[in-house]
């Protein structure tokens, strides 16, 4: 029997506009009835929003990636794939496998020679990068910064130095409720002439993307509290 | 008068399946009649493929980014934006502003407080990353590797060391006709247990994505000559 395929299914970064997702993905979802998901409720809501009509209770199997049970869940998903079932991975927002346990499942799939199919969709990292106006030929994504103040300031300095030294664009993020504080720390830590792109609420109606020097940012009055933000540093 | 917006318009990575592009982009293109493009012929072909119906000779203005004239072209595009025209940037394949002069135009737009709007579409970097099964929380993209052999081998070693040392996923690429040679060099340079993802022809019918150790790759018979490939190194 042919093995199933493991589809990496992007969802929205927020908001409700599913027209930013390709029809290809929507049409393909009809064929899938096993899902590995980061959060059951948001995965169901996402599937309904793009017109998925299977009965969740009788026709669909969901595996929720709980941090404590992931190993067992992974085994069940791999078994389904080996039994010829297509499986879709859905994370909380945007592309799966960037900041969720999905990547470990993909790694297992490769070891079992199961075909992995990434689908096109919104990536806040990539969209922030291209909209920043910085060099896209060389860039680094650092994920979430350290929470503790001393470590965070050290990391910020390291990111700025890397950008100045190599010309490589540096991207990082924080959880929404800490964004305003992080922004203020960046303004304190970075040199006046360093350039920063703030990309908030990407793909949403409230989208705000601006690239300015730290000196110019200090004169702006921007509120980033509880907004989704990518910070991009570059030349 | 309100300024125009600068839209960053992704196109296909090859092939002809425009269903992998969001309807949102297709619907929005109708509103745009000024384009800054990397290559005139492929931009026109792309626009027609997604149903764009304006007359190219009488209704549309194209600015082609020629390396030698870009500064003058940029000024004309910025003038159009300041005059209230929406402008779309279209590159040769995938997202604009990653490996084309588009990012300099975006930088100019930010300086003039012109709104920059990145649209969702296929990114071979991002798709290769999520399909690799490697850590997506920290990654670096290196663009094209040096052409000269000694420099290239040095860079490969540096990339492998960075991956082993920091656990950060490393992504790089090469022009299609050099890919087979690069692949062979990677097999020579990297340690047997280092893990490599080869992601070829992403989003095309010939798509091939596989993650294996260098030792396992040495036993495979893969032909990457003249194929589009992203190389991803990780844990």
Short mmCIF file of C-alpha atoms in Angstrom, two decimals:
data_model
loop_
_atom_site.label_atom_id
_atom_site.label_comp_id
_atom_site.label_asym_id
_atom_site.label_seq_id
_atom_site.Cartn_x
_atom_site.Cartn_y
_atom_site.Cartn_z
CA UNK A 1 0.00 0.00 0.00
CA UNK A 2 1.24 3.48 -0.84
CA UNK A 3 2.03 5.66 2.17
CA UNK A 4 0.04 8.81 2.86
CA UNK A 5 1.53 12.27 2.50
CA UNK A 6 2.18 14.73 5.29
CA UNK A 7 0.79 18.16 4.33
CA UNK A 8 1.98 21.29 6.14
CA UNK A 9 -1.11 23.51 6.13
CA UNK A 10 -0.73 27.22 6.83
CA UNK A 11 -3.60 29.11 8.43
CA UNK A 12 -4.30 32.81 8.91
CA UNK A 13 -2.07 35.09 11.00
CA UNK A 14 -5.29 36.45 12.55
CA UNK A 15 -8.36 38.14 11.19
CA UNK A 16 -10.89 36.41 8.97
CA UNK A 17 -9.83 37.01 5.38
CA UNK A 18 -9.36 33.51 3.95
CA UNK A 19 -8.87 34.95 0.44
CA UNK A 20 -5.17 35.33 1.35
CA UNK A 21 -4.96 31.51 1.29
CA UNK A 22 -4.55 29.70 -2.05
CA UNK A 23 -7.49 27.75 -3.51
CA UNK A 24 -5.02 24.89 -3.94
CA UNK A 25 -4.91 24.41 -0.17
CA UNK A 26 -8.68 24.68 0.25
CA UNK A 27 -9.32 22.09 -2.48
CA UNK A 28 -6.74 19.73 -1.08
CA UNK A 29 -8.18 19.80 2.45
CA UNK A 30 -11.24 17.90 1.21
CA UNK A 31 -8.98 14.86 0.76
CA UNK A 32 -7.66 14.91 4.33
CA UNK A 33 -9.42 13.47 7.34
CA UNK A 34 -6.53 13.09 9.79
CA UNK A 35 -4.97 16.18 11.32
CA UNK A 36 -2.10 16.77 13.73
CA UNK A 37 -2.88 20.10 15.37
CA UNK A 38 -1.34 22.51 17.85
CA UNK A 39 -4.73 23.55 19.23
CA UNK A 40 -7.93 21.63 18.58
CA UNK A 41 -10.36 24.51 18.82
CA UNK A 42 -8.49 26.88 16.54
CA UNK A 43 -7.79 24.08 14.02
CA UNK A 44 -11.51 23.26 13.80
CA UNK A 45 -12.40 26.92 13.47
CA UNK A 46 -9.80 27.34 10.73
CA UNK A 47 -11.06 24.31 8.78
CA UNK A 48 -14.66 25.54 8.88
CA UNK A 49 -13.56 29.04 7.78
CA UNK A 50 -12.12 27.66 4.54
CA UNK A 51 -15.21 25.60 3.79
CA UNK A 52 -14.13 22.19 5.14
CA UNK A 53 -17.40 20.31 5.57
CA UNK A 54 -16.58 16.85 7.00
CA UNK A 55 -18.24 15.94 10.28
CA UNK A 56 -15.62 16.45 13.00
CA UNK A 57 -17.08 13.76 15.27
CA UNK A 58 -17.61 10.92 12.81
CA UNK A 59 -15.37 11.58 9.80
CA UNK A 60 -12.25 13.28 11.15
CA UNK A 61 -9.42 12.20 13.43
CA UNK A 62 -7.51 14.90 15.33
CA UNK A 63 -4.22 14.44 17.16
CA UNK A 64 -3.47 17.36 19.43
CA UNK A 65 0.18 18.07 20.12
CA UNK A 66 0.31 18.24 23.84
CA UNK A 67 3.83 18.87 25.04
CA UNK A 68 3.63 15.96 27.48
CA UNK A 69 2.16 13.41 25.12
CA UNK A 70 3.73 14.36 21.83
CA UNK A 71 5.83 11.20 21.47
CA UNK A 72 2.81 8.89 21.66
CA UNK A 73 0.74 11.19 19.44
CA UNK A 74 3.56 11.26 16.89
CA UNK A 75 3.60 7.46 16.75
CA UNK A 76 -0.12 7.34 16.03
CA UNK A 77 0.19 9.94 13.27
CA UNK A 78 3.11 8.09 11.69
CA UNK A 79 1.08 4.87 11.84
CA UNK A 80 -1.80 6.58 10.01
CA UNK A 81 0.63 7.80 7.32
CA UNK A 82 2.14 4.33 6.96
CA UNK A 83 -1.41 3.01 6.56
CA UNK A 84 -1.95 5.20 3.52
CA UNK A 85 -3.80 8.11 5.19
CA UNK A 86 -2.91 11.66 4.22
CA UNK A 87 -2.29 13.83 7.28
CA UNK A 88 -2.35 17.62 7.64
CA UNK A 89 -0.40 19.58 10.26
CA UNK A 90 -2.11 22.78 11.41
CA UNK A 91 -0.53 25.16 13.90
CA UNK A 92 -1.99 28.12 15.78
CA UNK A 93 -1.11 30.83 13.24
CA UNK A 94 0.69 30.99 9.92
CA UNK A 95 3.02 28.19 8.84
CA UNK A 96 3.30 25.08 10.95
CA UNK A 97 6.76 23.82 12.02
CA UNK A 98 8.28 27.24 12.81
CA UNK A 99 7.47 27.60 16.49
CA UNK A 100 5.53 24.45 17.30
CA UNK A 101 6.23 20.71 17.78
CA UNK A 102 5.19 20.02 14.18
CA UNK A 103 8.80 20.03 13.00
CA UNK A 104 9.54 16.92 15.08
CA UNK A 105 6.74 15.08 13.31
CA UNK A 106 8.17 16.16 9.95
CA UNK A 107 11.58 14.84 11.03
CA UNK A 108 10.01 11.47 11.89
CA UNK A 109 8.21 11.42 8.53
CA UNK A 110 11.51 11.88 6.66
CA UNK A 111 13.04 8.99 8.59
CA UNK A 112 10.12 6.80 7.43
CA UNK A 113 10.42 7.99 3.81
CA UNK A 114 6.98 9.61 4.00
CA UNK A 115 6.48 12.43 1.51
CA UNK A 116 6.31 15.89 3.12
CA UNK A 117 4.38 18.59 1.22
CA UNK A 118 4.66 22.21 2.42
CA UNK A 119 1.75 24.40 1.28
CA UNK A 120 1.97 28.08 0.41
CA UNK A 121 0.58 30.51 2.98
CA UNK A 122 1.27 33.56 5.13
CA UNK A 123 4.59 33.69 6.96
CA UNK A 124 5.03 36.73 9.17
CA UNK A 125 8.82 36.23 9.09
CA UNK A 126 9.03 36.26 5.30
CA UNK A 127 6.47 39.03 4.80
CA UNK A 128 8.23 41.24 7.37
CA UNK A 129 11.58 40.57 5.68
CA UNK A 130 10.49 41.52 2.15
CA UNK A 131 8.55 44.55 3.39
CA UNK A 132 11.46 45.84 5.49
CA UNK A 133 13.48 47.18 2.56
CA UNK A 134 16.55 45.42 3.97
CA UNK A 135 18.84 42.97 2.21
CA UNK A 136 16.99 39.67 1.70
CA UNK A 137 20.04 37.77 0.45
CA UNK A 138 21.36 37.07 3.94
CA UNK A 139 19.19 36.99 7.00
CA UNK A 140 18.83 35.33 10.39
CA UNK A 141 15.72 34.61 12.40
CA UNK A 142 16.24 34.47 16.17
CA UNK A 143 12.75 33.50 17.33
CA UNK A 144 11.77 34.75 20.77
CA UNK A 145 14.30 36.82 22.73
CA UNK A 146 15.30 35.85 26.30
CA UNK A 147 12.81 37.09 28.91
CA UNK A 148 15.28 38.10 31.62
CA UNK A 149 16.43 41.74 31.24
CA UNK A 150 20.21 41.30 31.32
CA UNK A 151 20.10 38.36 28.87
CA UNK A 152 17.70 40.23 26.63
CA UNK A 153 19.86 43.36 26.47
CA UNK A 154 22.90 41.21 25.73
CA UNK A 155 21.01 39.47 22.92
CA UNK A 156 19.84 42.80 21.48
CA UNK A 157 23.43 44.08 21.41
CA UNK A 158 24.56 40.86 19.76
CA UNK A 159 21.84 41.19 17.09
CA UNK A 160 22.77 44.81 16.38
CA UNK A 161 26.48 43.95 16.16
CA UNK A 162 25.77 41.07 13.79
CA UNK A 163 23.76 43.35 11.53
CA UNK A 164 26.45 46.06 11.51
CA UNK A 165 29.33 43.62 11.06
CA UNK A 166 27.95 41.26 8.42
CA UNK A 167 25.20 43.30 6.74
CA UNK A 168 22.93 40.31 7.30
CA UNK A 169 19.33 41.22 8.17
CA UNK A 170 18.25 40.15 11.68
CA UNK A 171 14.67 39.19 12.57
CA UNK A 172 13.19 38.49 16.00
CA UNK A 173 9.89 38.50 17.85
CA UNK A 174 8.20 38.51 21.24
CA UNK A 175 4.80 37.55 22.65
CA UNK A 176 2.24 40.32 22.00
CA UNK A 177 1.85 41.51 25.59
CA UNK A 178 5.61 42.08 25.92
CA UNK A 179 6.06 43.93 22.62
CA UNK A 180 5.74 47.48 23.88
CA UNK A 181 8.38 46.88 26.57
CA UNK A 182 10.70 45.17 24.08
CA UNK A 183 10.29 48.08 21.66
CA UNK A 184 11.31 50.53 24.39
CA UNK A 185 14.33 48.40 25.27
CA UNK A 186 15.38 48.33 21.61
CA UNK A 187 15.22 52.14 21.47
CA UNK A 188 17.44 52.28 24.57
CA UNK A 189 19.95 49.65 23.49
CA UNK A 190 20.47 50.33 19.78
CA UNK A 191 22.58 53.10 18.28
CA UNK A 192 20.77 56.16 16.92
CA UNK A 193 21.61 55.40 13.27
CA UNK A 194 20.70 51.69 13.35
CA UNK A 195 17.69 50.94 11.17
CA UNK A 196 14.69 49.06 12.55
CA UNK A 197 11.61 47.77 10.75
CA UNK A 198 8.51 47.27 12.89
CA UNK A 199 6.01 45.02 11.12
CA UNK A 200 2.78 44.78 13.14
CA UNK A 201 -0.44 42.85 12.44
CA UNK A 202 0.82 41.54 9.08
CA UNK A 203 -2.03 40.68 6.64
CA UNK A 204 -4.63 42.16 9.02
CA UNK A 205 -6.68 45.32 8.39
CA UNK A 206 -4.58 47.04 11.10
CA UNK A 207 -1.28 46.13 9.35
CA UNK A 208 1.48 48.67 10.08
CA UNK A 209 4.96 48.31 8.58
CA UNK A 210 7.58 51.03 8.92
CA UNK A 211 11.37 51.17 8.61
CA UNK A 212 13.21 54.01 10.32
CA UNK A 213 16.41 54.80 12.18
CA UNK A 214 16.31 54.40 15.97
CA UNK A 215 16.66 58.22 16.20
CA UNK A 216 13.51 58.63 14.08
CA UNK A 217 11.60 55.92 16.01
CA UNK A 218 12.29 57.81 19.25
CA UNK A 219 10.17 60.67 17.87
CA UNK A 220 7.26 58.40 16.86
CA UNK A 221 4.42 57.51 19.15
CA UNK A 222 3.67 53.88 18.33
CA UNK A 223 1.70 51.52 20.54
CA UNK A 224 2.63 47.87 20.02
CA UNK A 225 0.99 46.46 23.16
CA UNK A 226 -0.83 43.18 22.47
CA UNK A 227 -0.18 43.45 18.71
CA UNK A 228 1.63 40.77 16.68
CA UNK A 229 4.99 42.24 15.71
CA UNK A 230 8.11 41.18 13.83
CA UNK A 231 11.20 43.28 14.52
CA UNK A 232 13.72 43.49 11.68
CA UNK A 233 17.18 45.09 11.91
CA UNK A 234 19.20 45.80 8.81
CA UNK A 235 20.96 48.15 6.47
CA UNK B 1 -3.66 63.65 -2.59
CA UNK B 2 -3.19 60.29 -0.89
CA UNK B 3 -0.04 58.45 -1.87
CA UNK B 4 -0.21 55.13 -3.71
CA UNK B 5 0.76 51.84 -2.06
CA UNK B 6 3.70 49.67 -2.99
CA UNK B 7 2.54 46.04 -3.34
CA UNK B 8 5.09 43.21 -3.24
CA UNK B 9 3.60 40.62 -5.59
CA UNK B 10 4.83 37.03 -5.45
CA UNK B 11 4.73 34.92 -8.59
CA UNK B 12 5.17 31.20 -9.20
CA UNK B 13 8.43 29.34 -8.48
CA UNK B 14 8.04 27.72 -11.90
CA UNK B 15 5.34 25.59 -13.48
CA UNK B 16 1.89 26.84 -14.36
CA UNK B 17 -0.35 26.14 -11.38
CA UNK B 18 -1.66 29.56 -10.37
CA UNK B 19 -4.06 27.98 -7.86
CA UNK B 20 -1.17 28.11 -5.36
CA UNK B 21 -1.55 31.92 -5.38
CA UNK B 22 -4.26 33.55 -3.23
CA UNK B 23 -7.36 35.04 -4.88
CA UNK B 24 -6.65 38.15 -2.82
CA UNK B 25 -3.58 38.86 -4.95
CA UNK B 26 -5.36 38.17 -8.23
CA UNK B 27 -8.27 40.46 -7.33
CA UNK B 28 -5.94 43.21 -6.19
CA UNK B 29 -3.90 43.19 -9.42
CA UNK B 30 -6.90 44.61 -11.30
CA UNK B 31 -6.34 47.87 -9.41
CA UNK B 32 -2.70 48.21 -10.40
CA UNK B 33 -1.43 49.62 -13.66
CA UNK B 34 2.17 50.51 -12.76
CA UNK B 35 4.69 47.73 -12.22
CA UNK B 36 8.35 47.65 -11.26
CA UNK B 37 9.64 44.37 -12.62
CA UNK B 38 12.83 42.34 -12.65
CA UNK B 39 12.14 40.98 -16.15
CA UNK B 40 9.55 42.45 -18.49
CA UNK B 41 8.72 39.30 -20.43
CA UNK B 42 8.22 37.05 -17.43
CA UNK B 43 6.23 39.73 -15.57
CA UNK B 44 3.83 40.07 -18.52
CA UNK B 45 3.50 36.30 -18.80
CA UNK B 46 2.81 36.04 -15.07
CA UNK B 47 0.15 38.76 -15.14
CA UNK B 48 -1.68 37.11 -18.03
CA UNK B 49 -1.52 33.71 -16.30
CA UNK B 50 -3.49 35.04 -13.33
CA UNK B 51 -6.13 36.66 -15.54
CA UNK B 52 -4.84 40.26 -15.65
CA UNK B 53 -6.58 41.75 -18.67
CA UNK B 54 -5.37 45.35 -19.05
CA UNK B 55 -3.77 46.27 -22.39
CA UNK B 56 0.00 46.26 -21.80
CA UNK B 57 0.66 48.89 -24.47
CA UNK B 58 -1.98 51.46 -23.65
CA UNK B 59 -3.06 50.89 -20.05
CA UNK B 60 0.03 49.69 -18.19
CA UNK B 61 3.36 51.27 -17.29
CA UNK B 62 6.33 48.95 -16.68
CA UNK B 63 9.65 49.93 -15.12
CA UNK B 64 12.26 47.26 -15.63
CA UNK B 65 15.00 47.05 -13.02
CA UNK B 66 18.11 47.11 -15.09
CA UNK B 67 21.20 46.99 -12.90
CA UNK B 68 22.69 50.01 -14.66
CA UNK B 69 19.64 52.22 -14.63
CA UNK B 70 17.96 51.29 -11.41
CA UNK B 71 18.48 54.63 -9.68
CA UNK B 72 16.62 56.58 -12.39
CA UNK B 73 13.91 53.91 -12.64
CA UNK B 74 13.46 54.02 -8.86
CA UNK B 75 12.91 57.78 -8.97
CA UNK B 76 10.18 57.39 -11.57
CA UNK B 77 8.44 54.68 -9.57
CA UNK B 78 8.59 56.78 -6.38
CA UNK B 79 7.17 59.74 -8.33
CA UNK B 80 4.25 57.57 -9.50
CA UNK B 81 3.61 56.48 -5.88
CA UNK B 82 3.75 60.07 -4.66
CA UNK B 83 1.24 60.93 -7.39
CA UNK B 84 -1.27 58.49 -5.92
CA UNK B 85 -0.61 55.49 -8.18
CA UNK B 86 -0.45 52.02 -6.68
CA UNK B 87 2.66 50.15 -7.84
CA UNK B 88 3.38 46.40 -7.86
CA UNK B 89 6.86 44.87 -7.67
CA UNK B 90 7.20 41.57 -9.53
CA UNK B 91 10.43 39.57 -9.55
CA UNK B 92 11.47 36.57 -11.64
CA UNK B 93 10.27 33.83 -9.28
CA UNK B 94 8.63 33.69 -5.85
CA UNK B 95 8.74 36.67 -3.52
CA UNK B 96 10.22 39.94 -4.73
CA UNK B 97 12.92 41.67 -2.64
CA UNK B 98 14.83 38.53 -1.63
CA UNK B 99 17.42 38.32 -4.41
CA UNK B 100 16.55 41.25 -6.66
CA UNK B 101 16.90 45.06 -6.60
CA UNK B 102 13.28 45.38 -5.40
CA UNK B 103 14.40 45.75 -1.78
CA UNK B 104 16.12 49.05 -2.59
CA UNK B 105 12.85 50.42 -3.94
CA UNK B 106 11.08 49.30 -0.76
CA UNK B 107 13.75 51.12 1.30
CA UNK B 108 13.12 54.30 -0.71
CA UNK B 109 9.37 53.92 -0.21
CA UNK B 110 9.80 53.75 3.59
CA UNK B 111 11.88 56.94 3.52
CA UNK B 112 9.00 58.68 1.69
CA UNK B 113 6.37 57.30 4.13
CA UNK B 114 4.78 55.28 1.33
CA UNK B 115 2.80 52.25 2.54
CA UNK B 116 4.45 48.91 1.69
CA UNK B 117 2.14 45.87 1.40
CA UNK B 118 3.72 42.39 1.16
CA UNK B 119 1.41 39.79 -0.39
CA UNK B 120 1.28 36.11 0.53
CA UNK B 121 2.88 33.71 -1.94
CA UNK B 122 5.38 30.91 -2.45
CA UNK B 123 8.79 31.31 -0.81
CA UNK B 124 11.21 28.49 -1.54
CA UNK B 125 13.25 29.45 1.55
CA UNK B 126 10.31 29.21 3.93
CA UNK B 127 8.78 26.12 2.33
CA UNK B 128 12.13 24.30 2.40
CA UNK B 129 12.61 25.28 6.05
CA UNK B 130 9.24 23.99 7.29
CA UNK B 131 9.49 20.81 5.18
CA UNK B 132 13.02 20.03 6.39
CA UNK B 133 11.97 18.79 9.82
CA UNK B 134 14.64 20.99 11.38
CA UNK B 135 14.23 23.59 14.12
CA UNK B 136 12.35 26.59 12.70
CA UNK B 137 12.84 28.77 15.78
CA UNK B 138 16.33 29.84 14.77
CA UNK B 139 17.58 29.86 11.22
CA UNK B 140 19.92 31.68 8.86
CA UNK B 141 19.67 32.12 5.11
CA UNK B 142 23.01 32.56 3.34
CA UNK B 143 21.83 33.20 -0.23
CA UNK B 144 24.23 32.03 -2.95
CA UNK B 145 27.50 30.43 -1.90
CA UNK B 146 30.86 31.75 -3.22
CA UNK B 147 31.69 30.38 -6.68
CA UNK B 148 35.43 29.85 -6.18
CA UNK B 149 36.23 26.39 -4.80
CA UNK B 150 38.41 27.29 -1.80
CA UNK B 151 36.01 30.02 -0.67
CA UNK B 152 33.06 27.73 -1.19
CA UNK B 153 34.53 24.89 0.84
CA UNK B 154 35.41 27.33 3.59
CA UNK B 155 31.84 28.66 3.62
CA UNK B 156 30.42 25.12 3.70
CA UNK B 157 32.56 24.28 6.73
CA UNK B 158 31.48 27.52 8.40
CA UNK B 159 27.80 26.69 7.77
CA UNK B 160 28.20 23.16 9.17
CA UNK B 161 30.04 24.46 12.25
CA UNK B 162 27.38 27.07 12.88
CA UNK B 163 24.66 24.42 12.70
CA UNK B 164 26.50 22.06 15.06
CA UNK B 165 27.50 24.81 17.49
CA UNK B 166 24.27 26.81 17.78
CA UNK B 167 21.59 24.34 16.64
CA UNK B 168 20.38 27.07 14.30
CA UNK B 169 19.13 25.77 10.92
CA UNK B 170 21.22 26.91 7.95
CA UNK B 171 19.78 27.47 4.45
CA UNK B 172 21.63 28.20 1.22
CA UNK B 173 21.24 27.91 -2.53
CA UNK B 174 23.02 27.89 -5.88
CA UNK B 175 22.11 28.52 -9.51
CA UNK B 176 20.44 25.41 -11.01
CA UNK B 177 23.28 24.41 -13.35
CA UNK B 178 25.77 24.37 -10.45
CA UNK B 179 23.58 22.38 -8.06
CA UNK B 180 24.87 18.89 -8.82
CA UNK B 181 28.46 19.99 -8.30
CA UNK B 182 27.57 21.79 -5.08
CA UNK B 183 25.74 18.71 -3.81
CA UNK B 184 28.83 16.58 -4.42
CA UNK B 185 31.00 19.13 -2.62
CA UNK B 186 28.63 19.09 0.35
CA UNK B 187 28.90 15.30 0.55
CA UNK B 188 32.71 15.62 0.56
CA UNK B 189 32.93 18.47 3.06
CA UNK B 190 30.32 17.63 5.67
CA UNK B 191 30.66 15.05 8.44
CA UNK B 192 28.89 11.71 7.96
CA UNK B 193 26.30 12.33 10.70
CA UNK B 194 25.40 15.91 9.69
CA UNK B 195 21.82 16.14 8.46
CA UNK B 196 21.00 17.70 5.11
CA UNK B 197 17.61 18.47 3.57
CA UNK B 198 17.52 18.73 -0.22
CA UNK B 199 14.37 20.54 -1.36
CA UNK B 200 14.14 20.50 -5.16
CA UNK B 201 11.48 21.98 -7.47
CA UNK B 202 9.33 23.22 -4.59
CA UNK B 203 5.61 23.56 -5.54
CA UNK B 204 6.24 21.92 -8.94
CA UNK B 205 4.94 18.50 -10.01
CA UNK B 206 8.56 17.23 -9.78
CA UNK B 207 8.90 18.40 -6.15
CA UNK B 208 11.38 16.30 -4.18
CA UNK B 209 12.11 16.99 -0.50
CA UNK B 210 14.22 14.64 1.59
CA UNK B 211 16.16 14.94 4.85
CA UNK B 212 18.93 12.46 5.52
CA UNK B 213 22.36 12.23 7.09
CA UNK B 214 25.35 12.83 4.78
CA UNK B 215 26.20 9.12 5.17
CA UNK B 216 22.73 8.17 3.87
CA UNK B 217 22.88 10.76 1.04
CA UNK B 218 26.13 9.16 -0.16
CA UNK B 219 24.13 5.98 -0.89
CA UNK B 220 21.37 7.81 -2.81
CA UNK B 221 21.48 8.50 -6.51
CA UNK B 222 19.95 11.95 -6.89
CA UNK B 223 20.32 14.18 -9.93
CA UNK B 224 19.99 17.87 -9.10
CA UNK B 225 21.43 19.26 -12.34
CA UNK B 226 19.41 22.24 -13.60
CA UNK B 227 16.79 21.82 -10.88
CA UNK B 228 15.85 24.54 -8.40
CA UNK B 229 17.16 23.46 -5.02
CA UNK B 230 17.29 24.76 -1.47
CA UNK B 231 19.88 23.12 0.78
CA UNK B 232 19.04 23.05 4.48
CA UNK B 233 21.41 21.91 7.25
CA UNK B 234 20.15 21.25 10.74
CA UNK B 235 19.55 19.01 13.71
#
